[in-house]
Amino acid sequence: MHATIYERLADLLDSLPNGFPRTPSNIEVRLLQKIFSHEEAELALHLTGRMEPIDTLAGRMGLPIKEARAKLMAMVKRELVWFDKLDGSPYFRLAPFVVGVWEGQLESMDKELAELFEQYMADGGAAGIMKYQPALQRVLPAEGTVETEWILPYEDVRAILEQAQTFSVRDCVCRVQQDQLGRQCDFPVHNCLMFSMKKRPPKPNDINRAEALAIIDEAKEIGLVHSVSNIKEGVSYICNCCGCCCGILRGITRHGIANSVAQANYYAVIDENECQNCGLCIERCQVDAINAGDDFSVVDRPKCIGCGVCVTGCPDDAVHLVRKPADQIIEPPADFPTWEHQRLQNRGMADL
């Protein structure tokens, strides 16, 4: 009985634009059983990928409005469900698995959950989620690595944070998961930034703008990649990613999915006359896009994601970012609804 409910939930999650593909091993059912209680799974089956009013959902669930709202708000706190207020009334929708449900599992992360997720991604989950376009996330170049006249507002990490009104920081779910599996890197965990363009009451883990910018500066210094939602308007988080832990970048480094993240509209170039062949750029590159040459390091341009990590770390100023030709520039979708529409179309599915 329970497996049937969780299989239906897996299919429902896969009907959302982000995707949650079924696998030959059916490991996704065990993964969902670990995350969703039986009652939560049953309630989730009444939700869709659209924000819907509580009275509609309560009727579908066969529950009084007050009870339905309380149960759904409990799921919102666990990040299984998304919530919004429209015209003063509560609306709810099912959160996608990634980015959404999975990122909410910080408190419940244990070795079993970490291993289930790892197995799911290896068994086809990564390919099914990350091969479709538009990509879930896109890369922002590190501050100061792009000529001022080139950079656009949606590419400028500092400008994005300067516009925000509220900020918070949380642990990186990718590194928390890898901690359970014997993480190989020593990058900081508490550096996943969330922000809003609107003011709101204070919440736990809130920080101020200066502290948010300091996190970005530290990420730049130690060689982490900034990535955000693959949209122009409505970006609300900045991840600071390493290729050994980040689920998105591991699409490249482990699962061979070259387009698992939307590249920045730049690529690195190494000046062979200035390069001392010290190898620091090779060490810092999070996607293995730089190789050692005979006399100087060489960028594998198709693999370069344009993050600028090599630029910020070069002691000889031998690396710089170049803007791609006009016919290779790819603008992100305007906003999240547009992203969802394009994603469903590219997956060959009907629109929401």
PDB file of C-alpha atoms in Angstrom, residues 181-347:
ATOM      1  CA  LEU A 181      29.760   9.929   2.978  1.00  0.00           C
ATOM      2  CA  GLY A 182      33.261  11.074   3.903  1.00  0.00           C
ATOM      3  CA  ARG A 183      33.575  14.473   2.223  1.00  0.00           C
ATOM      4  CA  GLN A 184      36.926  15.015   0.501  1.00  0.00           C
ATOM      5  CA  CYS A 185      37.103  18.834   0.525  1.00  0.00           C
ATOM      6  CA  ASP A 186      37.344  21.294   3.416  1.00  0.00           C
ATOM      7  CA  PHE A 187      35.274  24.139   1.938  1.00  0.00           C
ATOM      8  CA  PRO A 188      32.929  25.890   4.409  1.00  0.00           C
ATOM      9  CA  VAL A 189      29.426  24.503   4.869  1.00  0.00           C
ATOM     10  CA  HIS A 190      27.530  27.547   6.153  1.00  0.00           C
ATOM     11  CA  ASN A 191      27.551  29.672   2.999  1.00  0.00           C
ATOM     12  CA  CYS A 192      24.335  29.093   1.052  1.00  0.00           C
ATOM     13  CA  LEU A 193      22.729  32.541   0.682  1.00  0.00           C
ATOM     14  CA  MET A 194      19.019  33.341   0.471  1.00  0.00           C
ATOM     15  CA  PHE A 195      17.654  36.824  -0.059  1.00  0.00           C
ATOM     16  CA  SER A 196      14.511  38.735  -0.937  1.00  0.00           C
ATOM     17  CA  MET A 197      13.798  42.024  -2.674  1.00  0.00           C
ATOM     18  CA  LYS A 198      11.069  42.662  -0.084  1.00  0.00           C
ATOM     19  CA  LYS A 199      11.359  43.476   3.584  1.00  0.00           C
ATOM     20  CA  ARG A 200       9.946  40.916   6.043  1.00  0.00           C
ATOM     21  CA  PRO A 201       9.985  40.188   9.779  1.00  0.00           C
ATOM     22  CA  PRO A 202      13.302  38.822  11.125  1.00  0.00           C
ATOM     23  CA  LYS A 203      13.901  35.070  10.959  1.00  0.00           C
ATOM     24  CA  PRO A 204      16.539  32.721  12.384  1.00  0.00           C
ATOM     25  CA  ASN A 205      19.758  32.679  10.339  1.00  0.00           C
ATOM     26  CA  ASP A 206      19.190  36.230   9.080  1.00  0.00           C
ATOM     27  CA  ILE A 207      22.293  38.250   8.277  1.00  0.00           C
ATOM     28  CA  ASN A 208      22.827  41.763   6.961  1.00  0.00           C
ATOM     29  CA  ARG A 209      23.957  42.836   3.505  1.00  0.00           C
ATOM     30  CA  ALA A 210      27.576  43.313   4.575  1.00  0.00           C
ATOM     31  CA  GLU A 211      27.697  39.767   5.938  1.00  0.00           C
ATOM     32  CA  ALA A 212      26.147  38.407   2.726  1.00  0.00           C
ATOM     33  CA  LEU A 213      28.740  40.226   0.633  1.00  0.00           C
ATOM     34  CA  ALA A 214      31.489  38.910   2.902  1.00  0.00           C
ATOM     35  CA  ILE A 215      30.330  35.339   2.172  1.00  0.00           C
ATOM     36  CA  ILE A 216      30.531  36.062  -1.553  1.00  0.00           C
ATOM     37  CA  ASP A 217      33.993  37.567  -1.120  1.00  0.00           C
ATOM     38  CA  GLU A 218      35.194  34.517   0.803  1.00  0.00           C
ATOM     39  CA  ALA A 219      33.795  32.173  -1.850  1.00  0.00           C
ATOM     40  CA  LYS A 220      35.652  34.145  -4.517  1.00  0.00           C
ATOM     41  CA  GLU A 221      38.908  33.983  -2.554  1.00  0.00           C
ATOM     42  CA  ILE A 222      38.825  30.250  -1.879  1.00  0.00           C
ATOM     43  CA  GLY A 223      37.673  29.317  -5.379  1.00  0.00           C
ATOM     44  CA  LEU A 224      33.979  28.446  -5.195  1.00  0.00           C
ATOM     45  CA  VAL A 225      31.544  28.890  -8.088  1.00  0.00           C
ATOM     46  CA  HIS A 226      28.528  31.183  -7.703  1.00  0.00           C
ATOM     47  CA  SER A 227      25.328  29.670  -9.120  1.00  0.00           C
ATOM     48  CA  VAL A 228      21.729  30.880  -9.035  1.00  0.00           C
ATOM     49  CA  SER A 229      18.297  30.052 -10.439  1.00  0.00           C
ATOM     50  CA  ASN A 230      18.496  30.073 -14.224  1.00  0.00           C
ATOM     51  CA  ILE A 231      16.225  33.116 -14.591  1.00  0.00           C
ATOM     52  CA  LYS A 232      16.627  36.874 -15.040  1.00  0.00           C
ATOM     53  CA  GLU A 233      14.079  38.107 -12.509  1.00  0.00           C
ATOM     54  CA  GLY A 234      13.179  36.555  -9.174  1.00  0.00           C
ATOM     55  CA  VAL A 235      16.539  35.080  -8.179  1.00  0.00           C
ATOM     56  CA  SER A 236      16.395  34.394  -4.445  1.00  0.00           C
ATOM     57  CA  TYR A 237      19.528  32.385  -3.631  1.00  0.00           C
ATOM     58  CA  ILE A 238      23.219  32.129  -4.433  1.00  0.00           C
ATOM     59  CA  CYS A 239      24.997  28.796  -4.027  1.00  0.00           C
ATOM     60  CA  ASN A 240      28.775  28.729  -3.626  1.00  0.00           C
ATOM     61  CA  CYS A 241      29.692  25.455  -5.233  1.00  0.00           C
ATOM     62  CA  CYS A 242      32.562  23.014  -5.429  1.00  0.00           C
ATOM     63  CA  GLY A 243      32.808  20.358  -8.104  1.00  0.00           C
ATOM     64  CA  CYS A 244      33.323  17.562  -5.582  1.00  0.00           C
ATOM     65  CA  CYS A 245      30.099  18.095  -3.573  1.00  0.00           C
ATOM     66  CA  CYS A 246      27.632  20.240  -5.537  1.00  0.00           C
ATOM     67  CA  GLY A 247      24.891  18.096  -7.053  1.00  0.00           C
ATOM     68  CA  ILE A 248      24.674  20.375 -10.096  1.00  0.00           C
ATOM     69  CA  LEU A 249      28.413  20.622 -10.806  1.00  0.00           C
ATOM     70  CA  ARG A 250      28.786  16.891 -10.178  1.00  0.00           C
ATOM     71  CA  GLY A 251      26.508  16.517 -13.174  1.00  0.00           C
ATOM     72  CA  ILE A 252      29.641  17.553 -15.077  1.00  0.00           C
ATOM     73  CA  THR A 253      32.416  16.107 -12.934  1.00  0.00           C
ATOM     74  CA  ARG A 254      30.826  12.743 -12.103  1.00  0.00           C
ATOM     75  CA  HIS A 255      27.874  12.043 -14.389  1.00  0.00           C
ATOM     76  CA  GLY A 256      29.165  13.444 -17.689  1.00  0.00           C
ATOM     77  CA  ILE A 257      26.258  15.854 -18.248  1.00  0.00           C
ATOM     78  CA  ALA A 258      28.007  18.791 -19.914  1.00  0.00           C
ATOM     79  CA  ASN A 259      24.976  21.109 -19.756  1.00  0.00           C
ATOM     80  CA  SER A 260      23.925  20.313 -16.194  1.00  0.00           C
ATOM     81  CA  VAL A 261      24.475  23.995 -15.363  1.00  0.00           C
ATOM     82  CA  ALA A 262      23.985  27.006 -17.628  1.00  0.00           C
ATOM     83  CA  GLN A 263      27.421  28.429 -18.349  1.00  0.00           C
ATOM     84  CA  ALA A 264      28.118  32.112 -17.912  1.00  0.00           C
ATOM     85  CA  ASN A 265      28.430  33.982 -21.210  1.00  0.00           C
ATOM     86  CA  TYR A 266      32.229  34.053 -20.880  1.00  0.00           C
ATOM     87  CA  TYR A 267      35.164  31.711 -21.152  1.00  0.00           C
ATOM     88  CA  ALA A 268      38.667  31.768 -19.727  1.00  0.00           C
ATOM     89  CA  VAL A 269      41.752  32.521 -21.791  1.00  0.00           C
ATOM     90  CA  ILE A 270      45.308  31.992 -20.554  1.00  0.00           C
ATOM     91  CA  ASP A 271      48.073  34.253 -21.824  1.00  0.00           C
ATOM     92  CA  GLU A 272      50.882  31.877 -22.720  1.00  0.00           C
ATOM     93  CA  ASN A 273      53.430  34.663 -22.364  1.00  0.00           C
ATOM     94  CA  GLU A 274      52.391  35.460 -18.797  1.00  0.00           C
ATOM     95  CA  CYS A 275      51.555  31.975 -17.515  1.00  0.00           C
ATOM     96  CA  GLN A 276      54.264  30.520 -15.266  1.00  0.00           C
ATOM     97  CA  ASN A 277      52.683  27.048 -15.435  1.00  0.00           C
ATOM     98  CA  CYS A 278      52.283  26.961 -11.647  1.00  0.00           C
ATOM     99  CA  GLY A 279      49.136  24.812 -11.896  1.00  0.00           C
ATOM    100  CA  LEU A 280      47.068  26.860  -9.445  1.00  0.00           C
ATOM    101  CA  CYS A 281      44.303  27.445 -12.001  1.00  0.00           C
ATOM    102  CA  ILE A 282      44.127  23.689 -12.608  1.00  0.00           C
ATOM    103  CA  GLU A 283      43.788  23.109  -8.887  1.00  0.00           C
ATOM    104  CA  ARG A 284      41.103  25.787  -8.469  1.00  0.00           C
ATOM    105  CA  CYS A 285      38.934  24.856 -11.466  1.00  0.00           C
ATOM    106  CA  GLN A 286      35.845  23.119 -10.103  1.00  0.00           C
ATOM    107  CA  VAL A 287      34.919  21.381 -13.386  1.00  0.00           C
ATOM    108  CA  ASP A 288      38.351  20.166 -14.572  1.00  0.00           C
ATOM    109  CA  ALA A 289      38.336  22.519 -17.556  1.00  0.00           C
ATOM    110  CA  ILE A 290      42.051  23.423 -17.399  1.00  0.00           C
ATOM    111  CA  ASN A 291      44.905  21.106 -18.248  1.00  0.00           C
ATOM    112  CA  ALA A 292      48.685  21.297 -17.955  1.00  0.00           C
ATOM    113  CA  GLY A 293      50.469  22.092 -21.204  1.00  0.00           C
ATOM    114  CA  ASP A 294      54.170  21.845 -21.936  1.00  0.00           C
ATOM    115  CA  ASP A 295      54.906  25.454 -21.044  1.00  0.00           C
ATOM    116  CA  PHE A 296      51.563  26.917 -19.925  1.00  0.00           C
ATOM    117  CA  SER A 297      48.129  25.801 -18.775  1.00  0.00           C
ATOM    118  CA  VAL A 298      45.439  25.268 -21.400  1.00  0.00           C
ATOM    119  CA  VAL A 299      41.678  25.894 -21.126  1.00  0.00           C
ATOM    120  CA  ASP A 300      39.316  23.267 -22.504  1.00  0.00           C
ATOM    121  CA  ARG A 301      36.892  25.876 -23.808  1.00  0.00           C
ATOM    122  CA  PRO A 302      33.778  23.665 -24.233  1.00  0.00           C
ATOM    123  CA  LYS A 303      34.104  22.581 -20.595  1.00  0.00           C
ATOM    124  CA  CYS A 304      34.737  26.094 -19.236  1.00  0.00           C
ATOM    125  CA  ILE A 305      31.664  27.407 -17.389  1.00  0.00           C
ATOM    126  CA  GLY A 306      32.876  31.010 -17.215  1.00  0.00           C
ATOM    127  CA  CYS A 307      32.952  31.255 -13.420  1.00  0.00           C
ATOM    128  CA  GLY A 308      36.223  33.182 -13.216  1.00  0.00           C
ATOM    129  CA  VAL A 309      37.653  31.079 -10.380  1.00  0.00           C
ATOM    130  CA  CYS A 310      40.870  30.659 -12.364  1.00  0.00           C
ATOM    131  CA  VAL A 311      41.087  34.416 -12.909  1.00  0.00           C
ATOM    132  CA  THR A 312      40.771  35.317  -9.228  1.00  0.00           C
ATOM    133  CA  GLY A 313      43.406  32.779  -8.217  1.00  0.00           C
ATOM    134  CA  CYS A 314      46.126  33.459 -10.773  1.00  0.00           C
ATOM    135  CA  PRO A 315      49.189  35.049  -9.079  1.00  0.00           C
ATOM    136  CA  ASP A 316      50.553  36.257 -12.428  1.00  0.00           C
ATOM    137  CA  ASP A 317      47.373  37.829 -13.890  1.00  0.00           C
ATOM    138  CA  ALA A 318      47.735  35.454 -16.811  1.00  0.00           C
ATOM    139  CA  VAL A 319      44.058  34.476 -17.010  1.00  0.00           C
ATOM    140  CA  HIS A 320      41.069  36.571 -18.023  1.00  0.00           C
ATOM    141  CA  LEU A 321      37.479  36.052 -19.093  1.00  0.00           C
ATOM    142  CA  VAL A 322      36.390  36.823 -22.656  1.00  0.00           C
ATOM    143  CA  ARG A 323      32.784  37.397 -23.687  1.00  0.00           C
ATOM    144  CA  LYS A 324      31.449  34.743 -26.040  1.00  0.00           C
ATOM    145  CA  PRO A 325      30.507  35.713 -29.602  1.00  0.00           C
ATOM    146  CA  ALA A 326      26.986  37.118 -30.007  1.00  0.00           C
ATOM    147  CA  ASP A 327      25.672  33.914 -31.594  1.00  0.00           C
ATOM    148  CA  GLN A 328      26.765  31.926 -28.512  1.00  0.00           C
ATOM    149  CA  ILE A 329      25.221  34.228 -25.906  1.00  0.00           C
ATOM    150  CA  ILE A 330      22.320  32.528 -24.132  1.00  0.00           C
ATOM    151  CA  GLU A 331      20.013  34.661 -22.036  1.00  0.00           C
ATOM    152  CA  PRO A 332      18.194  32.963 -19.153  1.00  0.00           C
ATOM    153  CA  PRO A 333      14.393  32.763 -19.164  1.00  0.00           C
ATOM    154  CA  ALA A 334      12.702  35.945 -17.955  1.00  0.00           C
ATOM    155  CA  ASP A 335      11.261  34.462 -14.760  1.00  0.00           C
ATOM    156  CA  PHE A 336      10.319  31.185 -13.070  1.00  0.00           C
ATOM    157  CA  PRO A 337       6.960  30.648 -14.857  1.00  0.00           C
ATOM    158  CA  THR A 338       8.737  31.168 -18.183  1.00  0.00           C
ATOM    159  CA  TRP A 339      11.472  28.741 -17.124  1.00  0.00           C
ATOM    160  CA  GLU A 340       8.863  26.126 -16.172  1.00  0.00           C
ATOM    161  CA  HIS A 341       7.039  26.543 -19.482  1.00  0.00           C
ATOM    162  CA  GLN A 342      10.222  26.168 -21.534  1.00  0.00           C
ATOM    163  CA  ARG A 343      11.370  23.210 -19.461  1.00  0.00           C
ATOM    164  CA  LEU A 344       8.108  21.326 -19.927  1.00  0.00           C
ATOM    165  CA  GLN A 345       8.173  21.995 -23.657  1.00  0.00           C
ATOM    166  CA  ASN A 346      11.725  20.677 -23.905  1.00  0.00           C
ATOM    167  CA  ARG A 347      10.731  17.598 -21.946  1.00  0.00           C
TER     168      ARG A 347
END
